[in-house]
Short mmCIF file of C-alpha atoms and ligand atoms in Angstrom, two decimals:
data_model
loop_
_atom_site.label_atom_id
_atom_site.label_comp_id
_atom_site.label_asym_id
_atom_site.label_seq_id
_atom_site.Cartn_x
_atom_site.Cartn_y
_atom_site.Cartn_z
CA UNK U 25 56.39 106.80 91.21
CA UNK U 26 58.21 110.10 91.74
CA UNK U 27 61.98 109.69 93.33
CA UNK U 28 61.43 111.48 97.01
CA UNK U 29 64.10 113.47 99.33
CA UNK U 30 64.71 111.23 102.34
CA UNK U 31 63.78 114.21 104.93
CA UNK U 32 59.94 113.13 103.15
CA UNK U 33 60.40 109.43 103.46
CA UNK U 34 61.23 109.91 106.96
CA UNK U 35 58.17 111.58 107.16
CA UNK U 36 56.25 108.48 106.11
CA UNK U 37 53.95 105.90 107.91
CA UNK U 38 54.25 102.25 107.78
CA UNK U 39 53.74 100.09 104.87
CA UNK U 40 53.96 103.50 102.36
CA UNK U 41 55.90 102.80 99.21
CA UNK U 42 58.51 105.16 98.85
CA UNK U 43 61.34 105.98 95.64
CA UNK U 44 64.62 107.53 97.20
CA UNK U 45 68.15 108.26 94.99
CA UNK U 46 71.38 109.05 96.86
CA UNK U 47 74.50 107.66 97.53
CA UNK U 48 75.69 105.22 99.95
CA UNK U 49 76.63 106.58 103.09
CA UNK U 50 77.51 103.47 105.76
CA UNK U 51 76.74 99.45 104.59
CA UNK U 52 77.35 96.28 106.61
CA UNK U 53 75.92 92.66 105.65
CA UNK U 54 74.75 90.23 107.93
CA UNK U 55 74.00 86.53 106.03
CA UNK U 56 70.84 87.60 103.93
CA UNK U 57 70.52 91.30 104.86
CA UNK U 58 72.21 93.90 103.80
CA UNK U 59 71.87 97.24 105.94
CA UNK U 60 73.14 100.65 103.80
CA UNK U 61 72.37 103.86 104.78
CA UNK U 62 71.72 105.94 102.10
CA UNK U 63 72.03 109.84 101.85
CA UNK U 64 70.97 112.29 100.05
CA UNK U 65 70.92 116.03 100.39
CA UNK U 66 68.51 116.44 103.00
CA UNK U 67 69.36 113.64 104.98
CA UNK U 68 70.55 109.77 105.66
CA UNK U 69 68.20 106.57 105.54
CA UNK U 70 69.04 102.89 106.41
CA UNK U 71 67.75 100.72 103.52
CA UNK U 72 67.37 97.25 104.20
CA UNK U 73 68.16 94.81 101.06
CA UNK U 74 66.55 90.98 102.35
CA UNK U 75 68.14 88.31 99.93
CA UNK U 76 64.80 86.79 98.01
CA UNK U 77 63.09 89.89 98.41
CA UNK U 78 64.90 91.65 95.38
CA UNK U 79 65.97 89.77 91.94
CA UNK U 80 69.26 87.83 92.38
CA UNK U 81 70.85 90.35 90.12
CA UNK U 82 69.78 93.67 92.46
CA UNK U 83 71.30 91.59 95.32
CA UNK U 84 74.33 90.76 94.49
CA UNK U 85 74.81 94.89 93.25
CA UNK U 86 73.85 95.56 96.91
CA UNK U 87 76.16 93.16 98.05
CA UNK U 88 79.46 94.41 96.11
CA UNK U 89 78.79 98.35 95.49
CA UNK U 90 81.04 99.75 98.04
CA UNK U 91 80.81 103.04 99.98
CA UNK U 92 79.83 106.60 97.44
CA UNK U 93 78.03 104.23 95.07
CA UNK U 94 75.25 105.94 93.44
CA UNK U 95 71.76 104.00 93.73
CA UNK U 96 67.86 104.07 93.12
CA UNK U 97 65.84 102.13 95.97
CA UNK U 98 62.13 101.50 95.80
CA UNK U 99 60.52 100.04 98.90
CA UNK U 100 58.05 100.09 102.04
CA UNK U 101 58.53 102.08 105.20
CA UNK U 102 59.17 100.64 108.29
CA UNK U 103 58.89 101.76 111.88
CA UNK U 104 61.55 101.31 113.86
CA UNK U 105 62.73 102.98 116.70
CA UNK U 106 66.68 101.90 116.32
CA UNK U 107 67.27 103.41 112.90
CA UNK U 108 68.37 106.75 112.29
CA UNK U 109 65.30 108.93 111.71
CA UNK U 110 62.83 106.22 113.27
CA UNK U 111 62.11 104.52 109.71
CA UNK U 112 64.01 102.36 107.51
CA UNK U 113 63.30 101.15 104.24
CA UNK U 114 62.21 97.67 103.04
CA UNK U 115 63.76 97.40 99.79
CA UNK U 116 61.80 96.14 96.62
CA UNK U 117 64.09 97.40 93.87
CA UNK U 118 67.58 98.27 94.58
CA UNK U 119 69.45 99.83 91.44
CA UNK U 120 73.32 101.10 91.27
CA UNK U 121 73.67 103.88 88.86
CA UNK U 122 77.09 103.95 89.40
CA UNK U 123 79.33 101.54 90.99
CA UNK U 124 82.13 103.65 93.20
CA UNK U 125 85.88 102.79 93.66
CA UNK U 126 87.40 102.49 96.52
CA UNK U 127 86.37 105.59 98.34
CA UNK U 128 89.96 107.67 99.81
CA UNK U 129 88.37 108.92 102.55
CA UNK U 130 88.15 106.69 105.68
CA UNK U 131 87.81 107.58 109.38
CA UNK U 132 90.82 109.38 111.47
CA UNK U 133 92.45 110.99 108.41
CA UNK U 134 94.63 114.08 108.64
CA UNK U 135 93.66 117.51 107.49
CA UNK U 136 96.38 118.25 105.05
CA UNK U 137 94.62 114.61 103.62
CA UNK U 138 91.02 116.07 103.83
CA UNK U 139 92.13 119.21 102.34
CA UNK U 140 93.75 117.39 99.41
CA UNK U 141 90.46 115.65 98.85
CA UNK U 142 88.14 118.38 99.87
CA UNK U 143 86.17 117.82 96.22
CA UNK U 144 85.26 114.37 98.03
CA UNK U 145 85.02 115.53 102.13
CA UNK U 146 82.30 117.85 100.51
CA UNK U 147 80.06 114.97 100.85
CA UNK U 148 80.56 114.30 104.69
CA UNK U 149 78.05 115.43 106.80
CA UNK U 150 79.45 118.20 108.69
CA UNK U 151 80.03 119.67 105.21
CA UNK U 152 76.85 119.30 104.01
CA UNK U 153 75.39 120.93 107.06
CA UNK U 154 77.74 124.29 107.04
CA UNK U 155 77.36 124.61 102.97
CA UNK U 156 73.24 124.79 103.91
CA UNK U 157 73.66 126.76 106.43
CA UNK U 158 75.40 129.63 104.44
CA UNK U 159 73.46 129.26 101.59
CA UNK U 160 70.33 129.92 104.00
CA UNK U 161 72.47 132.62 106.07
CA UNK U 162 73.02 134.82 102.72
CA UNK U 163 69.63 134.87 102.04
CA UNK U 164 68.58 136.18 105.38
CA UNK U 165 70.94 138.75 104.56
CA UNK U 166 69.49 139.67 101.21
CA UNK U 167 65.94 139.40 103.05
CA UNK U 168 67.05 142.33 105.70
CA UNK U 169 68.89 144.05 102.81
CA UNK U 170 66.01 144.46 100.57
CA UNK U 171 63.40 144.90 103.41
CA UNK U 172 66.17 148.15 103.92
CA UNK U 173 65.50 149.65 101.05
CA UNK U 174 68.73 148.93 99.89
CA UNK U 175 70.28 148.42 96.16
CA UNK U 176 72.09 145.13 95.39
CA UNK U 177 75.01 146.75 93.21
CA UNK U 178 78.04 144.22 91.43
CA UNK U 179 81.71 146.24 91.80
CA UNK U 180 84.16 145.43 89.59
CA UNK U 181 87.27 143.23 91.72
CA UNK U 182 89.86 144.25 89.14
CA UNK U 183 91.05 147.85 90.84
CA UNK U 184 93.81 149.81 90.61
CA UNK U 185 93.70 150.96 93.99
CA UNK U 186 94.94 148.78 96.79
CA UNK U 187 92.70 149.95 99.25
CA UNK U 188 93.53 148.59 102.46
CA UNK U 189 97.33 148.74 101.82
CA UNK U 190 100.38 147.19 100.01
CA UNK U 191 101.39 144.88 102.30
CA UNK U 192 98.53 142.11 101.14
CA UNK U 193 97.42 142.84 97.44
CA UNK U 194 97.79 140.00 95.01
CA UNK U 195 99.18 142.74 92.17
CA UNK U 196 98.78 141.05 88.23
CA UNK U 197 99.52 143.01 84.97
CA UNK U 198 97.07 144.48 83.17
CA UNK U 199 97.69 144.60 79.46
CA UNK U 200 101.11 146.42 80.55
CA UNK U 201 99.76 148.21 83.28
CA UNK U 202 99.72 147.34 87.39
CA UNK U 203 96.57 146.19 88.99
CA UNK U 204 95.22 144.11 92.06
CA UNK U 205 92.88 141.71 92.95
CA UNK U 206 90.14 143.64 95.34
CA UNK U 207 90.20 143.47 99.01
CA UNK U 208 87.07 145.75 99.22
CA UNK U 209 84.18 147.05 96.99
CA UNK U 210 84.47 149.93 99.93
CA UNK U 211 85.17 152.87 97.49
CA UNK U 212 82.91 151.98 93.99
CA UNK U 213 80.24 151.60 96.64
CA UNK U 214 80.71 154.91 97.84
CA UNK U 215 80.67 156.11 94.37
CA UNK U 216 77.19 154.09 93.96
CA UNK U 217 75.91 156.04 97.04
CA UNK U 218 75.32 159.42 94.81
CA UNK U 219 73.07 158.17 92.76
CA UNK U 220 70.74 155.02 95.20
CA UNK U 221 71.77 156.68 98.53
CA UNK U 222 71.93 152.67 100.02
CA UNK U 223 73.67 150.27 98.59
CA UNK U 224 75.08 146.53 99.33
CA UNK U 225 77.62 144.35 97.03
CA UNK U 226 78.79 140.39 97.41
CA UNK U 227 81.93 140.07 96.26
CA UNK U 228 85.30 138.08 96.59
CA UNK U 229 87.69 139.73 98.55
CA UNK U 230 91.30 138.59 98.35
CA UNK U 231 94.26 139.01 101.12
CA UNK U 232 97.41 137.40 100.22
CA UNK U 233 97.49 136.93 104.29
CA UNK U 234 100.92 135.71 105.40
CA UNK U 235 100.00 134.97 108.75
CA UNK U 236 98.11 131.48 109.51
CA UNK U 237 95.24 132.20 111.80
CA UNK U 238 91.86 129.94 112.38
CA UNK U 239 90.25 133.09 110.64
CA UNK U 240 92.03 134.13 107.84
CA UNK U 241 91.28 133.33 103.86
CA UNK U 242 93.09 134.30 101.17
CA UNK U 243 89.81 134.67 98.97
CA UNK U 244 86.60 135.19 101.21
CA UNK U 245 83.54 136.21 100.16
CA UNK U 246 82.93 140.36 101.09
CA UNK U 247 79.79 141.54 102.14
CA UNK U 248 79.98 145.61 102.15
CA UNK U 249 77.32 148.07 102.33
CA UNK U 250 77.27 151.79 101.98
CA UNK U 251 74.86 154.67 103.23
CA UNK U 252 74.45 157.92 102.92
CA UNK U 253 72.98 160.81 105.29
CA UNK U 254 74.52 158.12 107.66
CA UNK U 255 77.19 158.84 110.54
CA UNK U 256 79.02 156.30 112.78
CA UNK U 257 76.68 155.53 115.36
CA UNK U 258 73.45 154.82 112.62
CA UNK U 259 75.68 152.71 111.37
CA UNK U 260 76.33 150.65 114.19
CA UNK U 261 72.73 150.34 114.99
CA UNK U 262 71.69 148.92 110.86
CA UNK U 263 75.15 146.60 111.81
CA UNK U 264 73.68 145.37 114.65
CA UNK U 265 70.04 144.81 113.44
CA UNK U 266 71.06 143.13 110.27
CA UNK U 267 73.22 140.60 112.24
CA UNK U 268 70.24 139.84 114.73
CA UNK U 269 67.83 139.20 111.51
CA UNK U 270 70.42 136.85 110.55
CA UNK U 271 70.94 135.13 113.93
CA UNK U 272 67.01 135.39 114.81
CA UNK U 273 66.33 133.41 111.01
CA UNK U 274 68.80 130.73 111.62
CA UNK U 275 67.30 129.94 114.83
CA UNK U 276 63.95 129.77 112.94
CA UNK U 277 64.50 128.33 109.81
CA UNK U 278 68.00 126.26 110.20
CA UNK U 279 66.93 123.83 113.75
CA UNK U 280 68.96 120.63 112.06
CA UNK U 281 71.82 122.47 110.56
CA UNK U 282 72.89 124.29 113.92
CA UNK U 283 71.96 121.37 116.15
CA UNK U 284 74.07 119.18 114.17
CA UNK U 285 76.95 121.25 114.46
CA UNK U 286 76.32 122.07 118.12
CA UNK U 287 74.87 125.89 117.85
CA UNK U 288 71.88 126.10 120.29
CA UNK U 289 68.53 128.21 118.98
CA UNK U 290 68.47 130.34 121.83
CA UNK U 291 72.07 131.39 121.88
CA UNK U 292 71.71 132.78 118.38
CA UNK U 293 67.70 134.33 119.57
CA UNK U 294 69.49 136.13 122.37
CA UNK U 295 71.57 138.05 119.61
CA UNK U 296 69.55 141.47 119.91
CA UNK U 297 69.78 145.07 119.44
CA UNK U 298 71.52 146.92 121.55
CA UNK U 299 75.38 145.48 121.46
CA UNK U 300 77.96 146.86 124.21
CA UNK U 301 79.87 149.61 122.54
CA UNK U 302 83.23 150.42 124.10
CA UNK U 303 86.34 152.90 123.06
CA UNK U 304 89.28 151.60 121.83
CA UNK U 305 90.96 153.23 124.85
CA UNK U 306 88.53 151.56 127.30
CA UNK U 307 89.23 148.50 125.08
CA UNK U 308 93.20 148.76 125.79
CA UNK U 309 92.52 148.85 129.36
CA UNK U 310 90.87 145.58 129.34
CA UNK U 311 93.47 143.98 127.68
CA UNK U 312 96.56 145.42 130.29
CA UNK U 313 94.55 144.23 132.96
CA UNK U 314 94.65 140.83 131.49
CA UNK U 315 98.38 141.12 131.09
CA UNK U 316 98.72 141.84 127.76
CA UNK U 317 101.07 144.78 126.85
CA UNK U 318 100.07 146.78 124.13
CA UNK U 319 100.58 150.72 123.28
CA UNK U 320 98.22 153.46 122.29
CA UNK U 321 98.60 153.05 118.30
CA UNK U 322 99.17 149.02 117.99
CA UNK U 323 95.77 146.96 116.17
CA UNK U 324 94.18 144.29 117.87
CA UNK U 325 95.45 140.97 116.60
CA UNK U 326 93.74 137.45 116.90
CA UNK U 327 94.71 136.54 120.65
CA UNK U 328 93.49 140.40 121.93
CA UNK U 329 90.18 140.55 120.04
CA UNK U 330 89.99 136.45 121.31
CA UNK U 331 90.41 138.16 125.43
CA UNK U 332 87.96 141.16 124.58
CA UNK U 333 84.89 139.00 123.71
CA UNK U 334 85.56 135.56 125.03
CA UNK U 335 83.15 135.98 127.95
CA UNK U 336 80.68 138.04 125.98
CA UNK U 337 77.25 135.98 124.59
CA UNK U 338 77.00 139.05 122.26
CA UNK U 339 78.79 140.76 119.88
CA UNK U 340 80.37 143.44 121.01
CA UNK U 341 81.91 147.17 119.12
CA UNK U 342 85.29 148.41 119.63
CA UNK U 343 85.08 151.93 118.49
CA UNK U 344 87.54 154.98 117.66
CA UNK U 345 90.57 153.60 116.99
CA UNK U 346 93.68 155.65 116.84
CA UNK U 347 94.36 157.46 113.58
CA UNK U 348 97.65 155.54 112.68
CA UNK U 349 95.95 152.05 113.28
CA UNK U 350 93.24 152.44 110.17
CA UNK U 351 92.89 153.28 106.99
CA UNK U 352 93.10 156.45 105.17
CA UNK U 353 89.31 156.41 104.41
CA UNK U 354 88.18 156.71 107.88
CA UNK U 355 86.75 160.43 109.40
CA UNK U 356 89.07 161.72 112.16
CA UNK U 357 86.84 162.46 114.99
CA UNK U 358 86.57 165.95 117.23
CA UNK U 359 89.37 164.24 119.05
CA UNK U 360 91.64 164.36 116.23
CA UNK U 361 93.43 161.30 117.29
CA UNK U 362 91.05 158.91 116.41
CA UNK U 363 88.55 157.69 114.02
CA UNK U 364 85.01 157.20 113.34
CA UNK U 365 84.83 153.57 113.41
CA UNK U 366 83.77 150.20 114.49
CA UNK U 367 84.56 146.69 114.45
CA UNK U 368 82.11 144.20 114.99
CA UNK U 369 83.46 141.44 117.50
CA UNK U 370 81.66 137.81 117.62
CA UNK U 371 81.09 136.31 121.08
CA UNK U 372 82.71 133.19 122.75
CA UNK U 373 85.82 134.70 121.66
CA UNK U 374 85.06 134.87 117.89
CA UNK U 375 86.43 138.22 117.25
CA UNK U 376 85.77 140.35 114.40
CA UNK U 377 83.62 139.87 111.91
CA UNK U 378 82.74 143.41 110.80
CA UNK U 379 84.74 146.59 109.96
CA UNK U 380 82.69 149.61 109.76
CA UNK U 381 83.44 153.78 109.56
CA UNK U 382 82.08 157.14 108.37
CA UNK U 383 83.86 158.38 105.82
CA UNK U 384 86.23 161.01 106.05
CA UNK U 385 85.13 164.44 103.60
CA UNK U 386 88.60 166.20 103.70
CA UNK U 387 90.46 165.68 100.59
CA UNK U 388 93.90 167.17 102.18
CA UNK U 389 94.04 164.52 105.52
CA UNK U 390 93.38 161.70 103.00
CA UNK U 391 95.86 162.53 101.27
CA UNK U 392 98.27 163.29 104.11
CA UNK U 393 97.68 159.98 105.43
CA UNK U 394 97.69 158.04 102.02
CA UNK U 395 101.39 159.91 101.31
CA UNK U 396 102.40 157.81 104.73
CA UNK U 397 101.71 155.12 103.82
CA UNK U 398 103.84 155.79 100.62
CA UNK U 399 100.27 155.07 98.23
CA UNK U 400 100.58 157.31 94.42
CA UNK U 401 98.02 159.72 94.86
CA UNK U 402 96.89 160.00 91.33
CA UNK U 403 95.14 156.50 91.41
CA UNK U 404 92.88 158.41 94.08
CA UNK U 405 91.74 161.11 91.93
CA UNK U 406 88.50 159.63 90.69
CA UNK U 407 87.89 158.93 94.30
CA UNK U 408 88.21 162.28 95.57
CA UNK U 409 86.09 163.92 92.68
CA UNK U 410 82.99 162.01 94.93
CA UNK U 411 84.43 164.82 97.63
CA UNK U 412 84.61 167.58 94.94
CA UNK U 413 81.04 167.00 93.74
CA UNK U 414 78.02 167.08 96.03
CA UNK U 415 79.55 165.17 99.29
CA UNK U 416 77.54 163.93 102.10
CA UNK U 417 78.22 162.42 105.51
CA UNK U 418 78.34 158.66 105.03
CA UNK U 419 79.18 155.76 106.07
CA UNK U 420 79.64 151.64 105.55
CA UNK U 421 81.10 148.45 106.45
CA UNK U 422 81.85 144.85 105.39
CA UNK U 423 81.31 141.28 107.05
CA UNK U 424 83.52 138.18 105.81
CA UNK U 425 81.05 136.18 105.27
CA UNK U 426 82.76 133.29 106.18
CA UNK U 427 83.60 135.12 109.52
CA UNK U 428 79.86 134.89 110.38
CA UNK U 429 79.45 131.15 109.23
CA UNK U 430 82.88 130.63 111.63
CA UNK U 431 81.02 132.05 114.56
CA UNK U 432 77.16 131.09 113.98
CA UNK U 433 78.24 127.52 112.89
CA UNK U 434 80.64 127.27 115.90
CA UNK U 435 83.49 126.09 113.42
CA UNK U 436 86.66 125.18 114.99
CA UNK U 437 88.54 127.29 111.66
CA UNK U 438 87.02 129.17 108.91
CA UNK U 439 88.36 127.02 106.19
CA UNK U 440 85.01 125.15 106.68
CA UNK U 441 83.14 128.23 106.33
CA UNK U 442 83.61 127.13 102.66
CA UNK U 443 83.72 124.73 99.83
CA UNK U 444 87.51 125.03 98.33
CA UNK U 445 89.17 127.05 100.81
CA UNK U 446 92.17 128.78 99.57
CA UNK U 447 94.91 129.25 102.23
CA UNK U 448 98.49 130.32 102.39
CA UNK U 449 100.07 127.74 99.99
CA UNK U 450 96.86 126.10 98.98
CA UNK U 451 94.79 126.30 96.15
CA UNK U 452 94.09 123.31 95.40
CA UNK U 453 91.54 121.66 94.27
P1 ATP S 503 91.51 141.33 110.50
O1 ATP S 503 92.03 142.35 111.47
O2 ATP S 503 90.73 140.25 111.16
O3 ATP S 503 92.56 140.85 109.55
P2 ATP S 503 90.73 143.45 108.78
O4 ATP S 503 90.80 144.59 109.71
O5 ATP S 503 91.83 143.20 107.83
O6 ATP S 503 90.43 142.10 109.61
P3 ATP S 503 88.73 144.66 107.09
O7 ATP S 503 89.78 145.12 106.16
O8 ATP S 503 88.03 145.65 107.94
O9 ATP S 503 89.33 143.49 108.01
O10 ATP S 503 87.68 143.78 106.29
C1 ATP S 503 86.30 143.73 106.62
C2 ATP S 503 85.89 142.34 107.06
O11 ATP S 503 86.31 141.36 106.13
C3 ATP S 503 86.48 141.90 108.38
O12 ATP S 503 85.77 142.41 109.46
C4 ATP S 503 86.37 140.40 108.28
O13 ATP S 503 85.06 139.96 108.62
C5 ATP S 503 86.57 140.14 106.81
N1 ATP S 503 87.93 139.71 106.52
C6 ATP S 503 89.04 140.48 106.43
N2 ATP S 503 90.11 139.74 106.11
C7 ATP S 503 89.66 138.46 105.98
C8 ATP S 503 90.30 137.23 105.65
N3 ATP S 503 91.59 137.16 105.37
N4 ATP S 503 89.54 136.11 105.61
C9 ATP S 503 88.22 136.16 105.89
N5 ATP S 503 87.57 137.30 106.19
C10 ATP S 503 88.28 138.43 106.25
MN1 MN S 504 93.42 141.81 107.93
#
């Protein structure tokens, strides 16, 4: 007999023999029964273990293999309403593969504890459910990627160009020579534009962030894409379809993953095309008359982005954004004050989760604002020889990843968003 997952035993009618492996979730013993719930990847079973009904030997493995053990159960399907999944297992043939220790992780245990152990919390549940959930979340967004016409490209992440500013580069030597850990594929994707016009990249990103936030990583995972022919607003609009594909296939394809972690279907079907767009000036207003006091020129930080969209059941854009608040990259608009750009802004007070522009085509303002910002021009050279040769209006953007597994998944901080989560003085395991 073949070993099943236990989402297909579940399935099962009574009486059908079934062959399950997993690990042992949850056990109690009562005289000659031993109840242990067994899980596996796709889900948890109860297994029932009746003293006579196994060999002597199987029993008494039942009886002592603590918690995490790993195990092979034969037996028959039962009906019954009060176990999880309506079915629990009558066990024939009950075989540890692996007796555990002691397991560390009990109920009520602090996070700095959890975090130490996160190789071992990987098994819990909750877990489980948000590692599925991304994996099926990136390839919704390689589905809508490809059915774009766009090219999957792979960017180097050893640059010398510290893109989005000195501040929070992790700088290593290179055989003698400076150079940073990436915190964007932005510009080797506009490079990559010349030749396949659309392009997309998954990369790590790193931020040597020194402020502790419920939404800041030091390594996340980047997702940037890069268009040409494209300006601001076309932009926004492939932003905003690309996120509803992704909300619109989690609702279809991921019911027990969001349920579990208390997303709703329809909240994440209600995610559609068009998104409020708002100014950057409109956007300050908001914020004064909710008290806060900020100045023409100052970036939205965690608490004002948290005001702007915690009523909102969509995302929202904040566009054109003073000069002196973004990078050098971005095209000054007919203003001349501002720029040509978006962030992306997750509902229920989410905040951003995508930073978008056009691209600005004058080689003298980019250089005028990267000498402010006290960058060495020369490492830009290569950069502005994609001006020099055949330039185009364009445009991009990039999603954290984890950002959009914070928001969908309704995570209470994006460490969860994934598996070893580095974080201002962690990096380990
Ligand atoms: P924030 O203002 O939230 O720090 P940012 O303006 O630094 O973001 P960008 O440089 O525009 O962000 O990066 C593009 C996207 O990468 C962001 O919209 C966000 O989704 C993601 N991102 C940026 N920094 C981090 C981080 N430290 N951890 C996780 N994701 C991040
Ligand atoms: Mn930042």
């Amino acid at each position: 007999m073949e070993f099943e997952k236990i989402e297909n035993a579940l399935k099962k009618g009574e009486g059908e023999e079934v062959r399950i492996r997993g690990w042992i979730y949850r056990k109690r013993r009562t005289g000659k029964l031993i109840f242990a719930v067994i899980r596996d990847s796709s889900g948890i079973i109860q297994t029932v273990v009746e003293k006579g009904k196994v060999s002597e030997e199987e029993f008494n493995d039942a009886k002592k293999a603590l918690i995490e053990s790993s195990v092979e159960v034969e037996g028959i399907i039962h009906e019954d309403e009060r176990a999880p999944g309506g079915r629990e297992l009558h066990v024939t043939k009950f075989r540890v593969v692996s007796f555990a220790e002691d397991f560390p992780i009990t109920e009520h245990q602090s996070v700095e504890f959890l975090l130490d152990n996160r190789h071992l919390w990987l098994r819990s549940r909750k877990l489980t459910e948000v590692m599925k959930l991304k994996s099926e979340i990136l390839r919704f967004i390689r589905e809508w990627f490809h059915e774009n016409d766009f090219y999957e490209v792979t960017p180097s992440v050893i640059t010398m160009n510290a893109a989005e500013g000195g501040a929070t580069v992790f700088s290593f030597d290179y055989f003698g020579q400076p150079a940073y850990l990436s915190q964007t594929a932005q510009m080797y994707l506009e490079a990559m534009i010349f030749s396949l016009e659309r392009v997309w990249s998954l990369t790590p990103s790193f931020r040597a962030e020194k402020s502790r936030t419920r939404r800041h990583l030091i390594e996340y995972w980047h997702l940037e894409a890069e268009e040409a022919w494209v300006d601001n607003k076309k932009n926004m609009d492939l932003q905003e379809e690309m996120i509803s594909h992704v909300c619109r296939r989690v609702a279809e394809e991921c019911k027990p993953q969001i349920e579990f972690l208390g997303r709703k279907a329809e909240e994440l079907k209600a995610i559609e095309p068009p998104f409020p767009r708002i100014k950057y000036e409109r956007a300050l207003e908001i914020l004064r008359e909710k008290g806060f006091e900020i100045e023409w020129g100052d970036d939205f930080g965690v608490p004002h982005e948290r005001a702007l969209v915690e009523e909102e059941e969509k995302p929202i854009f904040v566009t054109n954004f003073p000069v002196e608040a973004k990078a050098f990259y971005m095209k000054i608009a007919p203003d001349g004050k501002t720029v040509e750009c978006a962030d992306m802004l997750a509902p229920e007070g989410y905040g951003e989760i995508i930073g978008g522009s056009e691209r600005e085509e004058s080689i003298e303002s980019m250089i005028e604002r990267l000498k402010k910002d006290g960058a060495n021009i020369e490492n830009y050279e290569w950069y502005f020889d994609l001006r020099r040769y055949g330039s185009v209006p364009h445009s991009g953007f990039g999603l954290g990843v984890e950002r959009l597994v914070y928001w969908i998944a309704k995570l209470d901080h994006i460490r969860d968003a994934t598996p070893f989560p580095r974080l201002l003085r962690r990096a380990y395991p």
